[in-house]
XYZ file of C-alpha atoms in Angstrom:
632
model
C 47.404 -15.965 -25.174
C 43.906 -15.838 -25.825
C 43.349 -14.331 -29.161
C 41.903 -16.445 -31.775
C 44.025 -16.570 -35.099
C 41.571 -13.716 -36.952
C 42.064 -12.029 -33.905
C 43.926 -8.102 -34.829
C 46.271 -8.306 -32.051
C 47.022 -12.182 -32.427
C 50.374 -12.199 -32.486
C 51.452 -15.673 -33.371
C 55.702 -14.742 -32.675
C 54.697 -13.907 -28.982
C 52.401 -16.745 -28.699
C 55.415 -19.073 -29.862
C 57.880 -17.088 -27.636
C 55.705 -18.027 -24.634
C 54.651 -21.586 -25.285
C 58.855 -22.145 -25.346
C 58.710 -20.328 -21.934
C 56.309 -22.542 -20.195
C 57.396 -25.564 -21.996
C 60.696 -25.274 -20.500
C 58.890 -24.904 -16.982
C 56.887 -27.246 -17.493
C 58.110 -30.509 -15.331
C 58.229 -34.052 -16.380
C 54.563 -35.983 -16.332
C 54.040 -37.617 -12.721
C 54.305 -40.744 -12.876
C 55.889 -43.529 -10.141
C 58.406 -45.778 -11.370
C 55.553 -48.485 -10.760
C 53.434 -47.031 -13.492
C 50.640 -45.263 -11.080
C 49.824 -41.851 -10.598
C 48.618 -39.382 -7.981
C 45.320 -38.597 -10.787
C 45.228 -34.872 -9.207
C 48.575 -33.747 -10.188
C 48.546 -35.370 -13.302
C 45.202 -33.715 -14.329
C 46.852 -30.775 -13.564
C 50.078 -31.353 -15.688
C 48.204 -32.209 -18.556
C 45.898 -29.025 -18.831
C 49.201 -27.362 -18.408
C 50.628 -28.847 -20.958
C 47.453 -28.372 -23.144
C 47.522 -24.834 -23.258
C 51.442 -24.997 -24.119
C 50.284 -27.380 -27.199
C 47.359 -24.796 -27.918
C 49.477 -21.583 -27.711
C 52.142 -23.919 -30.318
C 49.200 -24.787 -32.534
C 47.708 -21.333 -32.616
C 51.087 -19.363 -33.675
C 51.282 -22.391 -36.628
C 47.668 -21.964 -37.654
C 48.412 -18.372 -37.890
C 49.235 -17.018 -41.492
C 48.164 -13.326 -41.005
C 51.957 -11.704 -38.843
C 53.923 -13.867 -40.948
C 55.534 -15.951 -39.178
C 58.381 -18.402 -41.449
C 56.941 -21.913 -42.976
C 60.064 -23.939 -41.073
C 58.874 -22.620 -37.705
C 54.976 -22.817 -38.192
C 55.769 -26.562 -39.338
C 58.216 -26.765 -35.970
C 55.658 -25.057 -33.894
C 53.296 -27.873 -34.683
C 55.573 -30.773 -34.340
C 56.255 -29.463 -30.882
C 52.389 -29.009 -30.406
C 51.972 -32.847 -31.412
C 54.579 -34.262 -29.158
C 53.070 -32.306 -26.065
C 49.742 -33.720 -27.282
C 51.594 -37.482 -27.815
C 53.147 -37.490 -23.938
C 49.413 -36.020 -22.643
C 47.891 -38.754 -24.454
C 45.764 -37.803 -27.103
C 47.310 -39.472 -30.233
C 44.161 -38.430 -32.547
C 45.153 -34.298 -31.996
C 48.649 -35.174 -32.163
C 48.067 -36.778 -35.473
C 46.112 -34.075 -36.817
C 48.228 -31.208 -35.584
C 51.577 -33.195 -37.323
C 49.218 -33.844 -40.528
C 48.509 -30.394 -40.952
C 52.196 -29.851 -40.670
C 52.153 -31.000 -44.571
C 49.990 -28.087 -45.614
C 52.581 -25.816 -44.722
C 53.762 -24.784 -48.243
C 56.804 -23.869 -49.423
C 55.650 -21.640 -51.842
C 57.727 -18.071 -52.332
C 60.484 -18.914 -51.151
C 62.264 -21.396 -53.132
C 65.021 -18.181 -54.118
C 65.619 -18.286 -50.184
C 68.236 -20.780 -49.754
C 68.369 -21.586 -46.296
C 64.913 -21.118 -45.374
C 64.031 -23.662 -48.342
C 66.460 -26.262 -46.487
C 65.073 -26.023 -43.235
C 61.823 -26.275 -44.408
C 62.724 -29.359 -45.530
C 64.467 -30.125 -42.748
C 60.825 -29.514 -40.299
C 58.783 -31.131 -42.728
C 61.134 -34.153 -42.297
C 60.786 -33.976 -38.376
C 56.853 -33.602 -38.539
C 56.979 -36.487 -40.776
C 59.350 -38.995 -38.314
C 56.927 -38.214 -35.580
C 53.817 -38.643 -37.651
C 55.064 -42.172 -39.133
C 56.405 -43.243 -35.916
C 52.761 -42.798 -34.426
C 51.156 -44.039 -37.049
C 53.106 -47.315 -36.791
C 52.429 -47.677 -32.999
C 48.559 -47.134 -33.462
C 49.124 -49.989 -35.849
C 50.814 -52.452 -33.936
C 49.614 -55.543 -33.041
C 49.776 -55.303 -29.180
C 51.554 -58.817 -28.883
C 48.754 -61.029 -29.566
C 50.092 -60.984 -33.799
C 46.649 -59.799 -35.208
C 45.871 -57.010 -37.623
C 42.831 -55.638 -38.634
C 41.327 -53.726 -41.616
C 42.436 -50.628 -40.011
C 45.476 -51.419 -39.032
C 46.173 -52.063 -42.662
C 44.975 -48.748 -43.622
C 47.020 -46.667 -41.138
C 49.982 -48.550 -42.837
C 49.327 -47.584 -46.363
C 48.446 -44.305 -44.880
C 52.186 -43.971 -43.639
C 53.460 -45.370 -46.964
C 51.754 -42.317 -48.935
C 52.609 -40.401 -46.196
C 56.539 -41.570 -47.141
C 55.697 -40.610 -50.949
C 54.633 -37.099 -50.003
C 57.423 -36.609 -47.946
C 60.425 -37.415 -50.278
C 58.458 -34.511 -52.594
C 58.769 -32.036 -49.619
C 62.227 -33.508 -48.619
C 64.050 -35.097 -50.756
C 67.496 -35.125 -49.248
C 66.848 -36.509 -45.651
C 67.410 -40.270 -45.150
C 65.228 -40.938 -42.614
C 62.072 -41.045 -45.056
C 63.601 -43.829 -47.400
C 64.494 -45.552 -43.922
C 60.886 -44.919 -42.731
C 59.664 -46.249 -46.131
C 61.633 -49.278 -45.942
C 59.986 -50.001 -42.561
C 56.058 -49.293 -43.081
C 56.744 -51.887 -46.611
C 57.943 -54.291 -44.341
C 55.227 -54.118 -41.992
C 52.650 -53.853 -44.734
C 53.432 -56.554 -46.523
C 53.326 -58.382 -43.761
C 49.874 -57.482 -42.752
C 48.815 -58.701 -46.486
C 50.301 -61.574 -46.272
C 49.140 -65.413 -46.325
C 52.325 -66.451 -48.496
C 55.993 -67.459 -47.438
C 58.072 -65.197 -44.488
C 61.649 -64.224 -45.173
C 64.370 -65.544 -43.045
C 64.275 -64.053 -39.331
C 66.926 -61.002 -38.944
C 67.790 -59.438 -35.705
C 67.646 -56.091 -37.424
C 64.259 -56.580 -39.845
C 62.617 -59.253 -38.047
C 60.296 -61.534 -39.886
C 58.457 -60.457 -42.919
C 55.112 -62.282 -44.992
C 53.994 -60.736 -48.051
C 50.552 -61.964 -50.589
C 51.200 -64.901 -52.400
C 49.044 -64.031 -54.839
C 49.543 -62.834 -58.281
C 47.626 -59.719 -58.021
C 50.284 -58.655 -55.343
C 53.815 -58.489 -54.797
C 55.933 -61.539 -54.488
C 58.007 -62.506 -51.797
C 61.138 -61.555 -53.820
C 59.621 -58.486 -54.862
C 58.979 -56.966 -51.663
C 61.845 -57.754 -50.257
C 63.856 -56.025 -52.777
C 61.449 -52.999 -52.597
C 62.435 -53.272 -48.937
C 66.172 -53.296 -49.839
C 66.020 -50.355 -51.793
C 64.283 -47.809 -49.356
C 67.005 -48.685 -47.038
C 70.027 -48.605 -49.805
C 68.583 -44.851 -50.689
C 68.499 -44.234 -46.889
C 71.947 -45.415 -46.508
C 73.111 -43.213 -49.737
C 71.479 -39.832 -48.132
C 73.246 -40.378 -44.782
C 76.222 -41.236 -46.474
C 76.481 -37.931 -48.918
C 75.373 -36.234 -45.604
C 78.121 -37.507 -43.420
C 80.763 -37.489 -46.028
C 80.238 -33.564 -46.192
C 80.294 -32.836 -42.939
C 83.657 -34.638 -42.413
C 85.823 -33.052 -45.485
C 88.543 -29.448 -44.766
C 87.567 -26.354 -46.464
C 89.725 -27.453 -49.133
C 88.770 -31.115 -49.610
C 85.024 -29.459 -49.437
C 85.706 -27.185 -52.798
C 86.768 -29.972 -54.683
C 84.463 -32.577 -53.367
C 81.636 -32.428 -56.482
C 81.896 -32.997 -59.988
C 81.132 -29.934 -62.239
C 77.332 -31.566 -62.344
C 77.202 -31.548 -58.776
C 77.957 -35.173 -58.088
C 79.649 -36.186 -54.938
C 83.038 -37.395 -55.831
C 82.857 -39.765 -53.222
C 80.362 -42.346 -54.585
C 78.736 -44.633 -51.822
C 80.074 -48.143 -51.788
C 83.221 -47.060 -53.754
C 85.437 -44.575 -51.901
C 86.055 -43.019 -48.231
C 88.107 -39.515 -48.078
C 91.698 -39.501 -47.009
C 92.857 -38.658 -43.852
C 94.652 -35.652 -45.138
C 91.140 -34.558 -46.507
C 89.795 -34.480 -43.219
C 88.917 -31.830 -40.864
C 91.535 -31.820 -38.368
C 90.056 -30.255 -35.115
C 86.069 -30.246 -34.399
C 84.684 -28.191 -32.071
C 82.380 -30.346 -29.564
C 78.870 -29.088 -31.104
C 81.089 -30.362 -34.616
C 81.915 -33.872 -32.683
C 78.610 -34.662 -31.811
C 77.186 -33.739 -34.942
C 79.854 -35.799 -36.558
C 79.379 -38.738 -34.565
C 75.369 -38.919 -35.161
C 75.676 -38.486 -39.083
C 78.281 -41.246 -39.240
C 76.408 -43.410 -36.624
C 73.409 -42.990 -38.534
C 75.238 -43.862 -41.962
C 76.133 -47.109 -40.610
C 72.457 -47.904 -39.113
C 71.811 -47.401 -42.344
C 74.001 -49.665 -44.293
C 73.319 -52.380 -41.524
C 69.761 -52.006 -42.604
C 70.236 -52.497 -46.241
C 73.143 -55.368 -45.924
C 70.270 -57.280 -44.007
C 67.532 -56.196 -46.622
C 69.149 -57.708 -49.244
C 70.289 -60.564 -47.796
C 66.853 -61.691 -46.700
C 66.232 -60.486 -50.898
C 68.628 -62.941 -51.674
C 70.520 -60.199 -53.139
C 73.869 -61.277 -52.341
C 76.034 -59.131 -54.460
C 74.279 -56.285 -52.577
C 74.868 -57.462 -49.628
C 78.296 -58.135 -50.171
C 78.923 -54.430 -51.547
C 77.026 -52.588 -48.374
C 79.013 -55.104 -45.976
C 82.009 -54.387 -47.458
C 81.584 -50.710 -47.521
C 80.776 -50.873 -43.556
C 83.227 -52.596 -42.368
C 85.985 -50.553 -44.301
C 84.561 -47.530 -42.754
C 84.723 -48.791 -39.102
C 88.501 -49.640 -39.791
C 89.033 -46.083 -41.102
C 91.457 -45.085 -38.393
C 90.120 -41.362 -38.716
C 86.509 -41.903 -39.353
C 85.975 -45.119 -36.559
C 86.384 -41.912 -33.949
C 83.181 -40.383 -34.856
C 80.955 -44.186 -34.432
C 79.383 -45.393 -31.837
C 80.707 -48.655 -29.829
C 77.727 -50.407 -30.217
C 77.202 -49.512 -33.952
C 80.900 -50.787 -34.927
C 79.608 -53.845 -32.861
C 75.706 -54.315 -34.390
C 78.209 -54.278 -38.139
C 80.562 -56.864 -37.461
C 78.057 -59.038 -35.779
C 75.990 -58.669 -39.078
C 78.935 -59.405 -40.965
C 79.074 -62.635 -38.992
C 75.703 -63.457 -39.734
C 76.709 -63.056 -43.050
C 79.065 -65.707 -43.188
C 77.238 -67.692 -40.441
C 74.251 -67.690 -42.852
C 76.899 -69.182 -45.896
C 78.097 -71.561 -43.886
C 81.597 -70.133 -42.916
C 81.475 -70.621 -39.161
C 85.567 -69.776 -38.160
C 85.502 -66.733 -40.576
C 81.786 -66.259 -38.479
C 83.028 -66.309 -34.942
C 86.066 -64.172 -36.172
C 83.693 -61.486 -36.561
C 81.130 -62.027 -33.582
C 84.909 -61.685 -31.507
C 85.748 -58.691 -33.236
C 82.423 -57.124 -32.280
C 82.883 -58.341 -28.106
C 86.359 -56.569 -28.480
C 84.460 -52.794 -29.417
C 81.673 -53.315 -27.558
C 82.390 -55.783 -24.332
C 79.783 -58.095 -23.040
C 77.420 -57.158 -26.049
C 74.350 -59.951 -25.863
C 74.054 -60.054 -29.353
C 77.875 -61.309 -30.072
C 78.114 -63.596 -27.227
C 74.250 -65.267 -28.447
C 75.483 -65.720 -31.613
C 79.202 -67.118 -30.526
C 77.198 -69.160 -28.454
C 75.013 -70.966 -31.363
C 78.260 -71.695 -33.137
C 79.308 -74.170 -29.688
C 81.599 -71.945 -28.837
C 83.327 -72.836 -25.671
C 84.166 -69.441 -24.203
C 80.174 -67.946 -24.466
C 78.666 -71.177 -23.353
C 80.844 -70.045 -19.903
C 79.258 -66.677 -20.107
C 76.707 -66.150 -16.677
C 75.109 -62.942 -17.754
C 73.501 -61.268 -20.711
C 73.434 -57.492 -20.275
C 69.982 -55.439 -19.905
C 70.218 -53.811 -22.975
C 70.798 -56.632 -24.913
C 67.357 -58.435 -23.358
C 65.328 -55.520 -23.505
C 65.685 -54.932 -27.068
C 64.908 -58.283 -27.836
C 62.171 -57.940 -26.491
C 61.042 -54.452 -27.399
C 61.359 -55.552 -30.904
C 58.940 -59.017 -30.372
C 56.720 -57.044 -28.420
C 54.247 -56.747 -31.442
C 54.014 -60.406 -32.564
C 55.463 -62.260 -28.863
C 51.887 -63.557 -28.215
C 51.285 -65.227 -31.590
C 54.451 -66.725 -32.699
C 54.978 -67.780 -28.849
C 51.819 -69.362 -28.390
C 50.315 -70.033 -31.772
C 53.738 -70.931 -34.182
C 55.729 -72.629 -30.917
C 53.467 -73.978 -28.599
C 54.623 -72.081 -25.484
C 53.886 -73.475 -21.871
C 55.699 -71.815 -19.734
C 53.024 -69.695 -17.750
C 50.581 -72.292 -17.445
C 53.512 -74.725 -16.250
C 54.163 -72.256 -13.290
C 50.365 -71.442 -12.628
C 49.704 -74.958 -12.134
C 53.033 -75.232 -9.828
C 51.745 -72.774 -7.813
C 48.212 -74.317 -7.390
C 49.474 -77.882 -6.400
C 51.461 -76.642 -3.867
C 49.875 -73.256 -2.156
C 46.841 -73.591 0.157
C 45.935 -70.092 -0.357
C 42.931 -70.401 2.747
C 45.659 -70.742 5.152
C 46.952 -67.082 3.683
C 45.701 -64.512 6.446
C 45.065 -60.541 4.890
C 46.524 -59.785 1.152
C 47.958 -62.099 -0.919
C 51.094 -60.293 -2.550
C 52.885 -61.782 -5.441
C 55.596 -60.608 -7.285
C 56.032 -61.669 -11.199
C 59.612 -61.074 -12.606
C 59.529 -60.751 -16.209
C 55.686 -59.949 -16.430
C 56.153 -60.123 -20.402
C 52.666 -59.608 -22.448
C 51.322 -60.696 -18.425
C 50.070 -64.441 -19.606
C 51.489 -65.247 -16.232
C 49.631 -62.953 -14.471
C 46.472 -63.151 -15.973
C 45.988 -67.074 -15.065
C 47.467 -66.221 -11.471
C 44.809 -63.260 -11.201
C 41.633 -65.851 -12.015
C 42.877 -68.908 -10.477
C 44.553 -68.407 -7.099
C 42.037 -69.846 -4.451
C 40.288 -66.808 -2.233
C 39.550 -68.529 1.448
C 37.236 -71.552 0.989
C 36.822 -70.530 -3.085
C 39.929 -72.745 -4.843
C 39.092 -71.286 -8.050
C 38.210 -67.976 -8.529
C 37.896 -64.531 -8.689
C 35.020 -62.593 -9.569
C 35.042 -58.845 -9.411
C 33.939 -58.115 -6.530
C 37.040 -60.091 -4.641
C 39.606 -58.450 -6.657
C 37.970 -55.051 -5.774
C 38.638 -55.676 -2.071
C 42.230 -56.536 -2.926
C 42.517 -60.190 -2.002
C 45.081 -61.176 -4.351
C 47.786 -57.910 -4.845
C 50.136 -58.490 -8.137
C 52.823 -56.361 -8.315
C 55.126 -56.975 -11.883
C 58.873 -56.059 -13.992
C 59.829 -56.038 -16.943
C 63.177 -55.210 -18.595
C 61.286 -54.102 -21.728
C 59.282 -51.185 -21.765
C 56.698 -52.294 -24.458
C 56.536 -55.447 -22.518
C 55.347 -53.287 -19.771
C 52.831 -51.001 -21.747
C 51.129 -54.345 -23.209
C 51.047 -56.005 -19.507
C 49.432 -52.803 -17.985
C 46.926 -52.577 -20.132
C 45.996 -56.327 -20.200
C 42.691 -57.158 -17.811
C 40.510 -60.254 -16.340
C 38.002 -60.532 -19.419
C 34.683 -61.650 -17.146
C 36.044 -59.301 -14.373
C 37.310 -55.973 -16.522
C 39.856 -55.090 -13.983
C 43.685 -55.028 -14.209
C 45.937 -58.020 -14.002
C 48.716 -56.261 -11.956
C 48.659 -53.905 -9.865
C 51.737 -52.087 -11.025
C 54.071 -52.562 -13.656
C 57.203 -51.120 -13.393
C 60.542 -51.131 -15.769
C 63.402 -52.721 -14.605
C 65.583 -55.493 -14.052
C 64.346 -58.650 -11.608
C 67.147 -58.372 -8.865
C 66.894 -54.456 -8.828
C 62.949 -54.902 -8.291
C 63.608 -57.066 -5.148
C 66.146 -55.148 -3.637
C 63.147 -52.425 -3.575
C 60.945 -54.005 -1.558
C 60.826 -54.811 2.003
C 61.944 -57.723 3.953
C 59.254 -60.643 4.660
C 55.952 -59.458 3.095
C 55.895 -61.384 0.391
C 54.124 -64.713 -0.890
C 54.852 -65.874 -3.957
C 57.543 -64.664 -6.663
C 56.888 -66.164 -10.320
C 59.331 -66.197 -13.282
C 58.136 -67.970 -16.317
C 60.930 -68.094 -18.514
C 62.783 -65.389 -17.370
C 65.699 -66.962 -15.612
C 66.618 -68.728 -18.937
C 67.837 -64.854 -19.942
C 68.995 -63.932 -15.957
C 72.015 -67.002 -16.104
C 73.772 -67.004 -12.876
C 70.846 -66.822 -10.146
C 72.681 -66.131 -6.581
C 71.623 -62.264 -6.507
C 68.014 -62.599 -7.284
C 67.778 -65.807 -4.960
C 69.561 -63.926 -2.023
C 66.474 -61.173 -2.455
C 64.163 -63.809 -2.774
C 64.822 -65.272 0.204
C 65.245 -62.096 2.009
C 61.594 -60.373 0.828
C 59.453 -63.575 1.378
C 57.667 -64.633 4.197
C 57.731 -67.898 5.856
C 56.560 -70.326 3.726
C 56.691 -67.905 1.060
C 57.092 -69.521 -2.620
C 59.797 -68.775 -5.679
C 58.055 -70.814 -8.678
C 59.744 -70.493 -12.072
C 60.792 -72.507 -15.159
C 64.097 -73.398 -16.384
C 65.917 -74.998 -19.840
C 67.994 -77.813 -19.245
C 71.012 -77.978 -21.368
C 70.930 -81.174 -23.602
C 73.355 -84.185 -23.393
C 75.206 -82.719 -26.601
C 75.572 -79.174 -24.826
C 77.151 -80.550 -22.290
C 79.743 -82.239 -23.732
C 80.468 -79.212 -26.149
C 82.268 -77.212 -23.222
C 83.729 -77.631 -19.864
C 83.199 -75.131 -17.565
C 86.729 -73.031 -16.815
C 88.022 -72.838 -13.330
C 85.851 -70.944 -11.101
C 82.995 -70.731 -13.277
C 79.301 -72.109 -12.050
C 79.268 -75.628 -12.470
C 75.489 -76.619 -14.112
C 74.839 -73.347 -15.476
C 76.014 -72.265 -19.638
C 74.618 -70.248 -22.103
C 73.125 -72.811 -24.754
C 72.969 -72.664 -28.795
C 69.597 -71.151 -28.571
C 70.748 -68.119 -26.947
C 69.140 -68.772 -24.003
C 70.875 -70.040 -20.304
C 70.422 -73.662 -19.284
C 70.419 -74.615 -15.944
C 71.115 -77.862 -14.352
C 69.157 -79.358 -11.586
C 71.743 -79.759 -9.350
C 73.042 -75.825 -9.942
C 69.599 -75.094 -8.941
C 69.464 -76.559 -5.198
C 73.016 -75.645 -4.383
C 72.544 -71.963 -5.160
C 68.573 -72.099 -3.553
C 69.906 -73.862 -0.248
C 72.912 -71.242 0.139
C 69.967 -68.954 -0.458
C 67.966 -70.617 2.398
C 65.119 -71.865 0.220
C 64.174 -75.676 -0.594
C 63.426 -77.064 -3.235
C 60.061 -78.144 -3.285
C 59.482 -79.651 -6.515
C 61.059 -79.996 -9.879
C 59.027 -81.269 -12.541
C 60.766 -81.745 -16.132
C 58.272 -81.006 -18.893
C 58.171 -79.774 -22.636
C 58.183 -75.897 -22.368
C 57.857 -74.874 -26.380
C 59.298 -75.755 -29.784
C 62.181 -74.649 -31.471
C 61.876 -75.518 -35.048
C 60.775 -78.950 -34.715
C 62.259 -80.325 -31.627
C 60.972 -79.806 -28.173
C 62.621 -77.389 -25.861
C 63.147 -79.492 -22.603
C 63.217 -77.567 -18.976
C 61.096 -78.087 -15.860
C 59.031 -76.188 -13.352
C 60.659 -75.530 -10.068
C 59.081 -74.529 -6.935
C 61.264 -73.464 -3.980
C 59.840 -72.432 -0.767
C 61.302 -70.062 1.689
């Protein structure tokens, strides 16, 4: 355990053997669900897991017992991830950089070692891009430095080294296609490509000494289109009999079944899978269609349409295969047939449009994405909808983590926290509060909210402020949720400027009513919500919590969108549905005034105050809503 690597009786197999051991020992990091820790045990965990990484790193580093190139590069990929979930990033990245040194030198005559070499390397390098794209992220507020830019084309050569070392595996072209994306859009002052749920938004340089916008897109689209080939020659393999297998290649070793042109008969299929087989099945055909969902969106924002037209087409005739359906994922079959309505929705063809977004609610039921985009086409059955699942908010908002702060704020003019902040200082006398001052924020997001709550909620006979020294004593206690979890690494880490101390106490991850139902009954102040209930819908649960955790005279304040004349005459609300309350063309819930009190009074909380205002932009009309204040 202790031997250095020149050490005679370093033996790097044993050292390997034993890090396995205590890894699988080795408990979970303590953390609460709120985000804080008991700093003793976790001190403890982490030099545990330390010498786990070190004994991993030591057996990789090495070369003198001999152990194999795969499981020296697998040795340090484990090493790195230990490292990642301790926290140091920087040995991480150097223990999954060396991973590349590994060579593969003398043994290209053995077969399978060669392959799984290829297969580590390919591991090493998923967790290697994958870190070097969060260290470059733009932690919500939309900026990017000098260095971000370099970690980027870092991870691109990183991508070019990597198809060298493995050329087969799909999930460096898909890697590729991402880190262009990003870098271009870091380099950018020129025109951005049409929003897509699965690319998001992409700028590239104007400029003639760089790529244009068409250009990058279509390098975009064909990293993906490669990454979509790969998994499909993979997945194709993997699915064919013994005897469909020995006649699957041409003579020069070309698949017979050429992406985009031709699936294998069910008669050419394997006809019983053993579980280990079914799983392996299902994530090489899941992953196949990822893929082709990737480049169908690629080159439609490339304006390639014939490409677009051929990966669509190839998707969809694979999810109707009545053999080969069995082995993808629900919500895969969904995310294609949504993105084939988006196809048609983008051309103009809304009934052949909503025929899709349908088809996807029938696989996958109550999917957010289908009913958002049913929803923009006025359709009258998801403007009746009351609820958008978790998933389907969280990953919108996982994936606008990075830029939520800019385009928000900057591109759209967003209000919404500063509408609530000021509701809640017209209306709360905070030197009437006795002891803490607990508030609760639902949907923390980035934590705008709870910053401008943090330095402007009155302390006894001060209206305004906080300095450090009150926070310290824990005047003012804000406790927040977020369905998102890189909403909630962003909020945790956010502080007062002037006063270098948190915004919230804790941040946990979860849904709004869930968080409520946690707490106990009458010890709280004020709950917040800016523009959370516009993704919540129906608001009976979390008002019933409200009501029961707050004290007396306890606040709720929170925005709201207010559907528009025209969205209100589009549908009328089936029997037994909530009258006042419909899922609008934007995607978002509106809620009517008069849906509001009913379902606060039933709640036993009044409304205080309702306040219509101008809460952001959407294109270029104003998105109309108000701030509401109910009091318990």
């Amino acid at each position: 355990q202790d031997k250095p690597p020149d050490h005679p009786y370093a033996f790097p197999k044993t050292q390997y053997r034993l890090a396995l051991l205590l890894e699988s020992r080795l408990p979970p990091p303590p953390t609460m669900s709120d985000g804080t820790t008991n700093d003793t045990s976790l001190d403890q965990w982490r030099s545990e897991a330390r010498e786990i990484a070190s004994l991993y790193a030591a057996s990789a580093y090495n070369e003198t017992h001999g152990m194999g190139p795969s499981v020296r590069v697998d040795s340090l990929t484990k090493a790195a991830s230990i490292m990642m979930e301790v926290g140091d990033s920087d040995a991480a990245e150097s223990m999954l950089t060396s991973a590349f040194d590994v060579s593969n030198e003398d043994i290209d005559e053995l077969v399978e070692e060669s392959q799984l070499l290829r297969t580590a390397h390919a591991t090493a390098f998923e967790k290697l891009v994958v870190l070097l794209l969060d260290k470059a992220s733009q932690k919500g507020d939309g900026s990017t430095s000098t260095s971000d830019q370099s970690l980027l084309e870092r991870a691109l050569q990183l991508c070019e080294k990597c198809v060298e070392l493995s050329p087969d595996e799909p999930v460096v072209d898909e890697y590729r296609g991402v880190v262009l994306r990003k870098l271009y859009k870091t380099r950018g002052v020129g025109g951005a490509f049409v929003k897509s749920s699965i690319l998001g938004s992409v700028s590239v340089d104007a400029s003639e000494t760089k790529p244009t916008q068409s250009a990058a897109a279509k390098e975009v689209h064909s990293a993906y289109e490669s990454a979509a080939k790969k998994s499909h020659e993979a997945a194709v393999v993997a699915v064919l009999n013994e005897e469909a297998l020995g006649m699957a290649r041409y003579p020069c070793g070309t698949l017979r079944f050429k992406y985009g042109k031709k699936l294998p008969g069910t008669n050419q299929l394997k006809q019983q899978v053993s579980q280990e087989e079914m799983g392996q099945l299902v994530s090489l055909w899941t992953r196949l269609v990822r893929h082709i969902i990737l480049a169908a969106a690629a080159a439609r924002e490339a304006g390639l349409r014939e490409d677009e037209d051929r990966h669509m087409g190839y998707g969809l005739s694979i999810v109707s295969h009545l053999a080969i359906s069995d082995y993808i994922r629900a919500d895969l079959q969904a995310d294609l047939l949504i993105n084939a309505g988006i196809r048609h929705k983008a051309r103009g063809e809304k009934k052949e449009a909503a025929r899709y977004f349908r088809a996807a609610l029938e696989v996958h039921h109550h999917d957010g994405h289908a009913l958002v985009q049913l929803a923009s086409l006025g359709d009258k059955y998801a403007a009746s909808v009351t609820e958008l699942s978790d998933e389907y908010v969280a990953g919108l908002f996982d994936g606008y983590s990075d830029r939520f702060e800019k385009e928000l704020i900057e591109d759209l003019g967003y209000r919404g926290h500063t509408i609530v902040s000021d509701a809640i200082n017209r209306h709360r006398d905070m030197s009437q509060t006795e002891g803490d001052v607990v508030v609760l924020d639902l949907g923390v997001g980035t934590g705008l909210l709870g910053q401008l709550l943090r330095e402007s909620i009155g302390l006894g006979d001060d209206e305004t402020c906080v300095s450090s020294e009150d926070i310290s004593r824990g005047k003012v206690i804000i406790r927040g949720v977020d369905l998102s979890s890189r909403m909630v690494e962003i909020s945790r880490a956010r502080t007062v400027d002037k006063a270098h101390v948190s915004v919230y106490d804790t941040v946990e991850v979860g849904d709004a009513t869930g968080f409520l139902q946690r707490m106990g009954s009458s010890g709280i102040d004020i709950i917040t919500a800016s523009d959370v209930f516009i993704y919540i819908g129906a608001l009976d649960e979390v008002f019933r919590e409200a009501s029961r955790v707050l004290k007396k005279g306890g606040l709720v304040a929170f925005t709201i969108e207010t559907p528009s004349s025209n969205e209100k005459r589009r549908t009328t609300a089936p029997a037994g549905s909530a009258d006042g309350l419909m899922l609008l063309q934007s995607g978002r819930f509106g809620h009517s005034k008069s849906y509001v009190k009913d379902v606060a009074e039933k709640a036993g909380l009044t409304l205080v105050e309702w306040k219509e205002d101008i809460l952001r932009k959407q294109g270029n009309e104003d998105v109309k809503g108000a701030a509401v204040l109910l009091q318990f």
